[in-house]
Short mmCIF file of C-alpha atoms in Angstrom, two decimals:
data_model
loop_
_atom_site.label_atom_id
_atom_site.label_comp_id
_atom_site.label_asym_id
_atom_site.label_seq_id
_atom_site.Cartn_x
_atom_site.Cartn_y
_atom_site.Cartn_z
CA MET A 1 114.81 73.53 97.92
CA ALA A 2 113.05 70.46 96.36
CA ILE A 3 110.94 72.71 93.82
CA VAL A 4 113.99 74.79 93.09
CA LEU A 5 116.09 72.13 92.32
CA PHE A 6 113.32 69.70 90.08
CA LEU A 7 113.02 72.88 87.52
CA GLY A 8 116.74 73.93 87.72
CA LEU A 9 117.81 70.14 86.43
CA THR A 10 114.41 69.81 84.13
CA PHE A 11 112.90 72.21 82.46
CA VAL A 12 114.92 75.48 83.25
CA PRO A 13 117.99 74.45 83.13
CA LEU A 14 120.41 76.75 86.05
CA ASP A 15 124.48 76.56 86.43
CA LYS A 16 125.69 73.58 88.34
CA PHE A 17 127.35 76.14 90.79
CA LEU A 18 124.66 78.43 91.39
CA LEU A 19 122.42 74.79 92.10
CA ALA A 20 125.10 73.74 94.71
CA ARG A 21 125.28 77.36 96.28
CA PHE A 22 121.40 76.88 96.53
CA LEU A 23 121.33 73.69 98.49
CA ILE A 24 124.06 74.58 100.95
CA GLY A 25 122.40 78.18 101.09
CA GLY A 26 119.35 75.72 102.21
CA LEU A 27 121.24 74.00 104.67
CA PHE A 28 122.82 77.65 106.49
CA LEU A 29 118.79 78.42 106.21
CA ILE A 30 117.44 75.48 108.45
CA ILE A 31 120.50 75.89 110.87
CA GLY A 32 119.92 79.30 111.57
CA LEU A 33 116.45 79.50 112.08
CA THR A 34 116.71 76.48 114.42
CA ILE A 35 119.30 78.83 116.36
CA PHE A 36 117.37 82.45 115.66
CA LEU A 37 113.92 80.68 116.93
CA LEU A 38 116.00 79.33 120.00
CA GLY A 39 117.08 82.78 121.41
CA VAL A 40 113.68 84.31 120.25
CA ASP A 41 112.28 81.93 122.92
CA LEU A 42 114.82 82.66 125.32
CA GLY A 43 115.83 86.54 125.51
CA ILE A 44 113.78 88.81 122.88
CA GLN A 45 110.20 87.55 123.43
CA PRO A 46 110.25 87.68 127.34
CA MET A 47 112.34 90.56 126.70
CA GLY A 48 109.16 92.58 125.01
CA GLU A 49 106.27 91.10 127.21
CA ARG A 50 108.31 92.42 129.71
CA CYS A 51 108.50 95.72 128.66
CA GLY A 52 105.22 95.86 127.51
CA ALA A 53 103.42 95.01 131.12
CA GLU A 54 105.52 96.71 133.51
CA LEU A 55 105.28 100.29 131.30
CA THR A 56 101.45 99.57 131.46
CA LYS A 57 102.07 98.98 135.21
CA LYS A 58 103.46 102.81 135.35
CA ARG A 59 100.24 104.09 134.27
CA SER A 60 101.92 106.27 132.16
CA LEU A 61 100.81 106.71 128.77
CA GLY A 62 103.37 109.45 127.62
CA LEU A 63 105.88 107.80 128.62
CA LEU A 64 104.46 104.34 127.49
CA LEU A 65 103.76 105.80 124.11
CA CYS A 66 107.51 107.49 123.77
CA VAL A 67 109.21 104.29 124.40
CA ALA A 68 107.43 102.71 122.22
CA PHE A 69 108.28 105.31 119.44
CA ILE A 70 111.72 105.25 120.45
CA ILE A 71 111.90 101.27 120.17
CA GLY A 72 110.03 101.26 117.09
CA PHE A 73 112.28 103.77 115.37
CA ILE A 74 115.60 102.24 116.21
CA VAL A 75 114.25 98.79 115.80
CA THR A 76 113.15 99.48 111.98
CA ALA A 77 116.07 101.51 111.00
CA ALA A 78 118.53 98.65 111.84
CA GLU A 79 116.54 95.70 110.03
CA PRO A 80 118.02 94.28 107.49
CA ASP A 81 115.25 93.63 105.27
CA ILE A 82 115.00 97.72 104.92
CA GLN A 83 118.61 97.69 104.01
CA VAL A 84 118.48 95.37 101.07
CA PHE A 85 114.44 97.28 100.38
CA GLY A 86 116.42 100.56 100.46
CA ASP A 87 118.70 99.26 97.55
CA GLN A 88 116.38 97.69 95.59
CA VAL A 89 114.29 100.81 95.20
CA ARG A 90 117.05 102.86 94.64
CA SER A 91 118.36 100.76 91.79
CA ILE A 92 114.80 101.14 89.77
CA PHE A 93 114.45 105.15 91.19
CA SER A 94 117.88 106.65 90.72
CA PHE A 95 116.58 109.63 92.63
CA VAL A 96 115.27 108.00 95.81
CA ASN A 97 117.94 108.91 98.83
CA LYS A 98 118.63 105.37 100.60
CA PHE A 99 118.66 107.55 104.00
CA ALA A 100 115.99 109.38 103.87
CA ILE A 101 113.44 106.43 102.44
CA THR A 102 114.60 104.12 105.60
CA PHE A 103 114.09 107.07 107.97
CA VAL A 104 110.77 107.81 106.69
CA ILE A 105 109.83 104.03 106.88
CA ALA A 106 111.24 104.13 110.63
CA ALA A 107 108.73 107.10 111.51
CA GLY A 108 106.02 105.29 109.98
CA VAL A 109 106.34 102.56 111.85
CA GLY A 110 107.34 104.39 115.38
CA LEU A 111 104.12 106.09 115.04
CA PHE A 112 102.09 104.09 114.39
CA ILE A 113 103.28 101.79 117.63
CA MET A 114 102.25 104.33 119.50
CA PHE A 115 98.78 104.04 117.86
CA GLY A 116 98.44 100.43 117.83
CA LEU A 117 99.35 100.47 121.86
CA LEU A 118 96.70 103.69 122.60
CA ARG A 119 94.10 101.17 120.94
CA THR A 120 95.14 98.87 123.22
CA VAL A 121 95.30 100.89 126.50
CA LEU A 122 91.93 102.58 125.64
CA ASN A 123 90.70 98.92 124.92
CA LEU A 124 89.22 100.54 121.09
CA SER A 125 87.99 98.39 118.38
CA ILE A 126 90.37 96.51 116.35
CA LYS A 127 88.32 96.23 113.57
CA TRP A 128 87.59 99.90 113.19
CA THR A 129 90.77 101.19 113.40
CA LEU A 130 92.23 98.68 111.02
CA PHE A 131 89.20 100.19 109.04
CA ILE A 132 89.71 104.06 109.32
CA ALA A 133 93.36 103.70 109.11
CA TYR A 134 92.99 101.78 105.31
CA LEU A 135 90.38 104.05 103.94
CA ILE A 136 93.03 107.27 105.14
CA LEU A 137 95.77 104.93 103.51
CA PHE A 138 94.04 104.53 100.16
CA GLY A 139 92.47 107.96 99.65
CA ILE A 140 96.28 109.21 99.93
CA SER A 141 97.25 106.58 97.40
CA PHE A 142 95.20 108.28 94.88
CA PHE A 143 97.69 111.60 95.14
CA THR A 144 100.50 109.36 94.62
CA PRO A 145 102.64 108.66 91.71
CA GLU A 146 101.45 105.20 89.82
CA SER A 147 104.63 103.56 89.76
CA PHE A 148 105.64 104.40 93.72
CA ILE A 149 102.27 102.68 95.16
CA GLY A 150 103.87 98.83 95.16
CA ILE A 151 107.31 100.43 97.05
CA ALA A 152 104.95 102.16 99.32
CA PHE A 153 102.92 99.14 99.76
CA ASP A 154 106.01 96.74 99.90
CA SER A 155 107.94 99.07 102.82
CA GLY A 156 104.85 97.51 104.98
CA GLY A 157 105.96 93.99 104.26
CA ALA A 158 109.52 94.95 104.41
CA THR A 159 109.63 96.22 108.24
CA THR A 160 108.29 93.04 109.40
CA GLY A 161 111.80 91.36 109.61
CA PRO A 162 113.02 88.81 111.87
CA MET A 163 114.18 91.16 114.33
CA THR A 164 111.26 93.79 114.28
CA VAL A 165 108.41 91.28 114.71
CA PRO A 166 108.95 89.19 118.04
CA PHE A 167 109.82 92.09 119.86
CA ILE A 168 106.86 94.52 118.52
CA MET A 169 104.06 91.54 118.75
CA ALA A 170 105.76 90.59 122.35
CA LEU A 171 105.61 94.12 123.30
CA GLY A 172 101.64 94.34 122.33
CA LEU A 173 101.06 90.87 124.17
CA GLY A 174 103.16 92.32 127.55
CA VAL A 175 100.40 94.99 127.18
CA SER A 176 97.34 93.56 126.67
CA SER A 177 98.33 91.19 129.40
CA VAL A 178 98.40 93.60 132.01
CA ARG A 179 94.61 93.94 130.66
CA ASP A 180 93.58 90.48 130.76
CA ASP A 181 91.78 91.19 127.12
CA ASN A 182 92.90 88.01 124.70
CA ASP A 183 91.06 89.41 121.99
CA ASN A 184 93.89 92.78 121.86
CA SER A 185 96.52 90.52 122.38
CA PHE A 186 96.98 90.72 118.02
CA GLY A 187 97.09 93.28 115.78
CA LEU A 188 99.51 95.68 116.89
CA THR A 189 101.98 94.18 113.84
CA GLY A 190 99.21 94.71 111.46
CA ILE A 191 98.80 98.64 112.59
CA CYS A 192 102.37 98.83 112.32
CA SER A 193 102.50 97.91 108.72
CA ILE A 194 100.31 100.38 107.70
CA GLY A 195 102.73 103.03 109.28
CA PRO A 196 105.45 102.38 106.63
CA VAL A 197 103.16 102.37 103.84
CA MET A 198 101.46 106.09 104.33
CA ALA A 199 104.82 107.46 105.40
CA VAL A 200 106.18 106.66 102.22
CA LEU A 201 103.04 107.57 99.86
CA ILE A 202 103.72 110.76 101.64
CA TYR A 203 107.15 111.04 100.74
CA ALA A 204 106.24 110.06 97.07
CA ILE A 205 104.00 113.18 97.22
CA ILE A 206 106.68 115.62 98.62
CA LEU A 207 109.20 113.72 96.37
CA ARG A 208 106.70 114.50 92.97
CA SER A 209 105.74 118.06 94.26
CA GLY A 210 109.54 119.17 93.96
CA GLY A 211 109.80 117.79 90.56
CA ALA A 212 111.97 114.41 91.08
CA PHE A 213 109.46 111.82 89.17
CA SER A 214 110.11 114.32 86.05
CA GLN A 215 113.75 112.93 85.85
CA ASN A 216 114.57 109.87 83.80
CA ALA A 217 113.31 107.02 86.53
CA GLU A 218 113.49 104.16 83.70
CA ALA A 219 113.87 100.60 85.19
CA SER A 220 116.72 98.84 84.04
CA ALA A 221 117.06 95.22 83.26
CA GLU A 222 120.27 95.38 84.38
CA VAL A 223 119.42 94.79 88.49
CA ALA A 224 117.50 91.56 87.59
CA HIS A 225 120.10 90.09 85.40
CA SER A 226 123.26 90.83 88.05
CA LEU A 227 121.17 89.42 90.59
CA ALA A 228 120.46 86.36 88.45
CA GLU A 229 124.27 86.05 87.16
CA GLY A 230 125.61 86.84 90.76
CA SER A 231 128.78 84.53 90.84
CA SER A 232 127.95 82.27 88.48
CA GLY A 233 130.66 83.98 86.11
CA LEU A 234 133.27 83.22 88.68
CA GLN A 235 136.45 82.12 87.89
CA GLY A 236 138.91 79.88 89.94
CA GLY A 237 138.53 76.30 91.01
CA PHE A 238 135.48 73.87 91.78
CA PHE A 239 135.21 74.90 95.50
CA TYR A 240 135.95 78.46 95.09
CA GLN A 241 132.80 79.00 93.02
CA ILE A 242 130.83 77.47 95.38
CA PHE A 243 132.32 78.86 98.51
CA HIS A 244 133.19 81.93 97.83
CA PRO A 245 129.94 84.26 97.33
CA PHE A 246 129.51 82.97 101.14
CA ALA A 247 132.85 83.47 102.13
CA GLU A 248 131.97 87.25 100.77
CA ALA A 249 128.68 87.51 101.98
CA SER A 250 129.86 86.98 105.47
CA GLY A 251 131.42 90.10 105.94
CA HIS A 252 128.81 92.38 105.42
CA THR A 253 126.21 89.87 107.03
CA VAL A 254 127.77 89.64 110.16
CA LYS A 255 127.93 93.45 110.34
CA GLU A 256 123.76 93.22 109.04
CA ALA A 257 122.82 90.91 112.04
CA LEU A 258 125.15 92.79 114.80
CA ILE A 259 123.46 96.19 113.52
CA SER A 260 120.50 94.35 113.79
CA ILE A 261 120.74 92.73 117.61
CA ALA A 262 122.86 95.70 118.95
CA PRO A 263 119.88 98.41 119.35
CA LEU A 264 117.72 96.21 120.70
CA PHE A 265 120.33 94.61 123.03
CA ALA A 266 121.23 98.57 123.96
CA LEU A 267 117.30 99.11 124.77
CA PHE A 268 117.63 95.64 127.01
CA VAL A 269 120.10 97.66 129.02
CA ILE A 270 118.28 100.69 129.38
CA PHE A 271 115.25 98.99 130.78
CA GLN A 272 116.93 96.69 133.03
CA ILE A 273 118.54 99.67 134.58
CA PHE A 274 115.75 101.60 134.64
CA LEU A 275 112.61 99.29 134.47
CA LEU A 276 112.95 95.65 134.86
CA LYS A 277 115.34 95.13 137.48
CA MET A 278 115.38 91.58 136.32
CA THR A 279 117.06 88.82 138.85
CA LYS A 280 120.89 88.05 137.83
CA ARG A 281 119.73 84.28 136.73
CA GLN A 282 116.70 86.22 134.36
CA ILE A 283 119.78 88.72 132.57
CA ILE A 284 121.98 85.97 132.03
CA ARG A 285 119.17 83.64 130.24
CA ILE A 286 118.04 86.99 128.40
CA ILE A 287 121.78 87.56 126.90
CA ILE A 288 122.03 84.07 126.42
CA GLY A 289 119.27 84.41 124.05
CA PHE A 290 120.38 87.52 122.19
CA ILE A 291 123.37 85.56 121.51
CA TYR A 292 121.58 82.56 120.33
CA ALA A 293 119.95 85.18 117.73
CA PHE A 294 122.40 86.83 116.57
CA ILE A 295 123.84 83.53 115.57
CA GLY A 296 121.05 82.60 113.95
CA LEU A 297 120.44 85.35 112.35
CA THR A 298 123.37 85.24 110.58
CA ILE A 299 123.88 82.02 109.55
CA PHE A 300 120.60 82.52 108.36
CA LEU A 301 121.05 85.88 106.07
CA ILE A 302 124.06 84.16 105.07
CA GLY A 303 122.58 81.29 103.59
CA VAL A 304 120.05 83.68 101.84
CA ASN A 305 122.46 85.94 100.38
CA GLY A 306 125.18 83.23 99.28
CA GLY A 307 122.65 81.16 96.92
CA PHE A 308 119.22 81.56 97.96
CA SER A 309 119.00 85.16 95.91
CA GLN A 310 121.19 84.55 93.10
CA ALA A 311 118.75 81.08 92.25
CA GLY A 312 115.80 82.70 92.64
CA ALA A 313 116.46 85.59 90.51
CA ALA A 314 118.47 83.01 87.54
CA LEU A 315 115.22 80.64 88.20
CA GLY A 316 112.81 83.82 87.37
CA GLN A 317 114.27 85.22 84.94
CA LYS A 318 114.37 82.00 82.67
CA LEU A 319 110.63 81.04 83.30
CA GLY A 320 109.38 84.60 82.74
CA SER A 321 111.55 84.78 79.57
CA LEU A 322 109.97 81.14 78.35
CA ALA A 323 106.58 82.47 79.51
CA VAL A 324 106.92 85.78 77.16
CA GLU A 325 108.56 84.20 73.85
CA ARG A 326 106.16 80.88 73.94
CA GLY A 327 103.35 81.58 76.05
CA GLY A 328 100.95 78.54 76.64
CA LEU A 329 102.13 75.86 79.10
CA TRP A 330 105.16 77.98 80.19
CA TYR A 331 102.94 80.96 81.36
CA LEU A 332 101.17 78.10 83.15
CA LEU A 333 104.43 76.61 85.20
CA LEU A 334 105.40 80.13 85.59
CA ILE A 335 102.13 80.73 87.75
CA GLY A 336 102.53 77.45 88.90
CA THR A 337 106.26 77.82 90.40
CA GLY A 338 104.74 81.01 92.12
CA LEU A 339 101.82 79.00 93.58
CA ALA A 340 104.21 75.98 94.97
CA LEU A 341 106.67 78.55 96.20
CA GLY A 342 104.41 80.54 97.68
CA ALA A 343 102.93 77.92 99.67
CA ILE A 344 105.80 76.38 101.00
CA ILE A 345 108.29 79.57 101.74
CA VAL A 346 105.58 81.49 104.34
CA CYS A 347 106.62 78.13 106.65
CA ALA A 348 110.18 78.86 106.20
CA GLU A 349 109.37 82.37 107.39
CA PRO A 350 111.27 82.74 111.40
CA ALA A 351 108.41 85.64 112.64
CA VAL A 352 105.69 82.99 111.34
CA TRP A 353 106.70 80.51 113.86
CA VAL A 354 106.59 83.08 116.21
CA LEU A 355 103.64 84.22 115.29
CA SER A 356 101.71 80.70 115.46
CA GLU A 357 103.27 79.72 118.54
CA GLN A 358 101.88 82.99 120.19
CA VAL A 359 98.56 82.14 118.98
CA GLU A 360 98.08 78.73 119.86
CA GLN A 361 99.72 79.59 123.66
CA VAL A 362 96.92 82.84 124.06
CA SER A 363 94.24 80.92 122.47
CA GLY A 364 94.77 78.08 124.70
CA GLY A 365 95.35 75.72 122.21
CA THR A 366 91.73 76.08 120.47
CA ILE A 367 93.51 77.44 117.21
CA LYS A 368 96.18 74.97 116.20
CA ARG A 369 99.33 75.65 114.42
CA LYS A 370 99.10 73.35 111.84
CA ILE A 371 95.69 74.65 110.83
CA LEU A 372 96.79 78.26 110.87
CA LEU A 373 100.03 77.64 108.74
CA ILE A 374 97.88 75.65 105.78
CA PHE A 375 95.54 78.75 105.86
CA LEU A 376 98.97 81.29 105.89
CA SER A 377 100.19 79.01 102.93
CA ILE A 378 96.94 79.14 100.88
CA GLY A 379 97.19 83.19 100.73
CA THR A 380 100.75 83.43 100.56
CA ALA A 381 100.91 80.93 97.58
CA ILE A 382 97.74 82.96 95.93
CA ALA A 383 99.28 85.96 96.50
CA ILE A 384 102.88 85.07 94.70
CA GLY A 385 101.09 83.33 91.67
CA LEU A 386 99.33 86.84 91.09
CA SER A 387 102.77 88.43 91.16
CA MET A 388 103.88 86.16 88.50
CA TRP A 389 100.84 86.81 86.27
CA ARG A 390 101.24 90.60 87.03
CA ALA A 391 105.23 90.69 86.36
CA VAL A 392 105.14 89.19 82.72
CA ALA A 393 101.41 90.94 81.61
CA GLY A 394 102.10 94.32 83.37
CA PHE A 395 98.91 95.86 84.99
CA ASN A 396 98.02 98.20 87.67
CA LEU A 397 98.75 97.31 91.23
CA ARG A 398 95.30 98.68 92.07
CA TYR A 399 93.58 96.44 90.01
CA ILE A 400 94.42 93.69 92.98
CA LEU A 401 95.54 95.53 95.98
CA ILE A 402 92.36 97.56 96.20
CA PRO A 403 89.71 94.87 95.69
CA GLY A 404 91.64 92.54 98.00
CA TYR A 405 91.54 95.34 100.45
CA ILE A 406 87.64 95.75 99.96
CA ILE A 407 87.51 92.27 100.61
CA ALA A 408 89.55 92.03 103.62
CA MET A 409 87.29 94.88 105.13
CA LEU A 410 84.36 93.26 104.50
CA LEU A 411 85.58 89.88 106.39
CA MET A 412 85.96 91.52 109.49
CA ILE A 413 82.05 92.15 109.93
CA PHE A 414 81.79 88.54 110.10
CA CYS A 415 84.96 87.60 111.62
CA PRO A 416 85.74 87.36 115.48
CA SER A 417 88.16 90.44 116.66
CA LEU A 418 91.05 87.80 118.00
CA PHE A 419 91.10 86.65 114.12
CA SER A 420 90.99 89.87 112.48
CA GLY A 421 94.30 90.52 114.81
CA ILE A 422 95.41 87.59 113.76
CA ALA A 423 95.23 87.84 110.21
CA PHE A 424 96.43 91.69 110.11
CA ASP A 425 99.50 90.45 112.18
CA SER A 426 99.60 87.46 109.97
CA GLY A 427 100.11 89.67 106.77
CA GLY A 428 102.97 91.64 108.12
CA VAL A 429 105.07 88.46 108.96
CA ALA A 430 104.15 86.18 105.70
CA SER A 431 106.35 89.14 104.05
CA GLY A 432 109.62 88.51 106.25
CA PRO A 433 113.11 87.78 104.87
CA LEU A 434 112.73 85.07 102.58
CA THR A 435 110.34 87.35 100.47
CA SER A 436 112.07 90.33 100.79
CA THR A 437 115.30 88.26 99.16
CA PHE A 438 114.57 85.02 97.49
CA VAL A 439 111.03 85.99 96.13
CA LEU A 440 111.67 89.35 95.39
CA SER A 441 114.75 88.40 93.20
CA PHE A 442 112.55 85.69 91.16
CA THR A 443 109.59 87.94 90.91
CA LEU A 444 112.14 90.98 89.80
CA GLY A 445 113.70 88.31 87.34
CA ALA A 446 110.22 87.23 85.63
CA ALA A 447 109.90 91.13 85.42
CA ALA A 448 113.04 91.83 83.63
CA SER A 449 111.23 89.51 80.55
CA GLY A 450 107.75 91.29 81.50
CA LYS A 451 106.26 95.01 80.63
CA ASN A 452 108.25 96.64 83.25
CA ASP A 453 110.70 96.04 85.38
CA SER A 454 108.94 97.85 87.56
CA ASP A 455 106.43 95.53 88.10
CA SER A 456 108.79 93.48 90.36
CA PHE A 457 107.81 95.93 93.19
CA GLY A 458 104.25 95.27 94.75
CA VAL A 459 104.53 91.37 95.22
CA ILE A 460 105.66 91.86 99.26
CA SER A 461 102.28 93.86 99.72
CA LEU A 462 100.56 91.43 97.83
CA VAL A 463 102.05 88.44 100.36
CA ALA A 464 101.13 90.91 102.98
CA MET A 465 97.58 90.93 101.84
CA MET A 466 96.43 87.55 101.04
CA PRO A 467 96.64 86.51 104.57
CA LEU A 468 94.32 89.07 105.17
CA ILE A 469 91.17 87.37 103.64
CA ALA A 470 92.76 83.71 104.25
CA ILE A 471 93.24 84.20 107.96
CA GLN A 472 90.08 85.82 108.23
CA ILE A 473 88.13 83.37 106.41
CA MET A 474 89.49 80.74 108.57
CA GLY A 475 87.83 82.85 111.86
CA ILE A 476 84.37 82.53 110.36
CA ILE A 477 84.79 79.06 109.77
CA PHE A 478 85.83 78.51 113.47
CA LYS A 479 83.13 81.06 114.68
CA PHE A 480 80.62 78.70 113.23
CA GLU A 481 82.34 75.48 114.33
CA GLN A 482 82.59 76.68 117.69
CA LYS A 483 78.60 77.31 117.55
CA LYS A 484 77.66 74.09 116.14
CA ASN A 485 79.59 72.22 119.03
CA ILE A 486 77.47 74.16 121.46
CA LYS A 487 74.40 73.83 119.89
CA LYS A 488 75.75 70.07 120.34
CA GLN A 489 76.45 70.42 123.76
CA GLU A 490 72.93 72.03 124.53
CA GLU A 491 70.99 69.53 122.88
CA ALA A 492 73.16 66.85 124.58
CA SER A 493 72.18 68.49 128.11
CA GLU A 494 68.53 68.77 127.16
CA GLU A 495 68.75 64.97 126.21
CA ALA A 496 70.18 64.38 129.57
CA ALA A 497 67.39 66.36 131.37
CA ASP A 498 64.75 64.52 129.51
CA GLU A 499 66.21 60.94 130.76
CA LEU A 500 66.78 61.89 133.89
#
């Protein structure tokens, strides 16, 4: 909030009403995030862990995998980020059917939740699973139209929203807790993120074979301009111009939050009847958790849609225009703003806090939340900085993605398995609702001033990729520190023995 306010009042003057809405949206964000996380702790996380543990105890692999597919499909299809993402894709490629791409993404998540849990149950190597999956993924990408690569990889990040991640992670932890294997506790979200990417790549190949890409699919700068201008052109009094966008956003936001929560709650009712058999006190606790999660998610999304997105697009558009027209320091300011926003915005993602808490718990406090957040911030900052450069310069996304994933795969050789799982989970959770709304709007605004509006797609995929490298580097450092400490302890024991 401080960064946007500073730039909006100095270098890149923004409309005063837009800035006021941005500040109010920020307050909504803080309140909503607090209530949402409380709801996750009370209801969603315990439910996911219990489901995973109970399904594993049934010792029916078929039942576990079928239920996992249904959960993945329902939760993803209802995810608000996917609805927003579908609209954004359709605004650039008019021949894409929103419902078709939503169901394609949901099916991809469902299938790869099945694969992820199968890996956990069979105790297969997380490193080999990820390596083979990404090898197939990049093989398919070479047959996909270039203009759809960014969209496909973005879909992997867009699926990991505020409802999907807590439940998927808790399900994975529940299954691995029965096996008593901490090294397999993480990685399910990372594997699930591959599914939608692969599904959308195949969908794009089918579209091309049907001749869809021969239609006029040129990007339009009007998308970014309408986002940037948003409600800044409102007519009316002072209070109307500031609060009307929030009132306008609240109607569809309540509906989106309800659609997100309802399928999970329906699953809870079904699981309680046939599987969980919890006590009355436990049921009440989980219901209260769902209510908190719904209220928090609603307030959070009203804040994002009422003020954050418009301010992001306006700032990106103005900075992008100045960078293209004047170059030099303005170019550096655009990339520097991307770096600063990336470093900070990841800490406001709801799922990041859920992940960091679970990592601290599973590691017994040896992996500190603060250290994890620092490495995540560095990775996300570099990702958004690169996205700003690409938005105004315009170059093939493969030039960053392929080398990035090669580095991530090579780091897996030296990194402990637990950290590789955490890294690939982090890639998914870092690209949550703020990245899908504020950062994507900011990049869309900057791309409108560059060479191609479709270059705005790819920012989510870069945000999802960089933590894979950053967290694995953290894991390698942790491994060396651990070895050093063991060596010191051995030397101290030897000295003590000599003295005796």
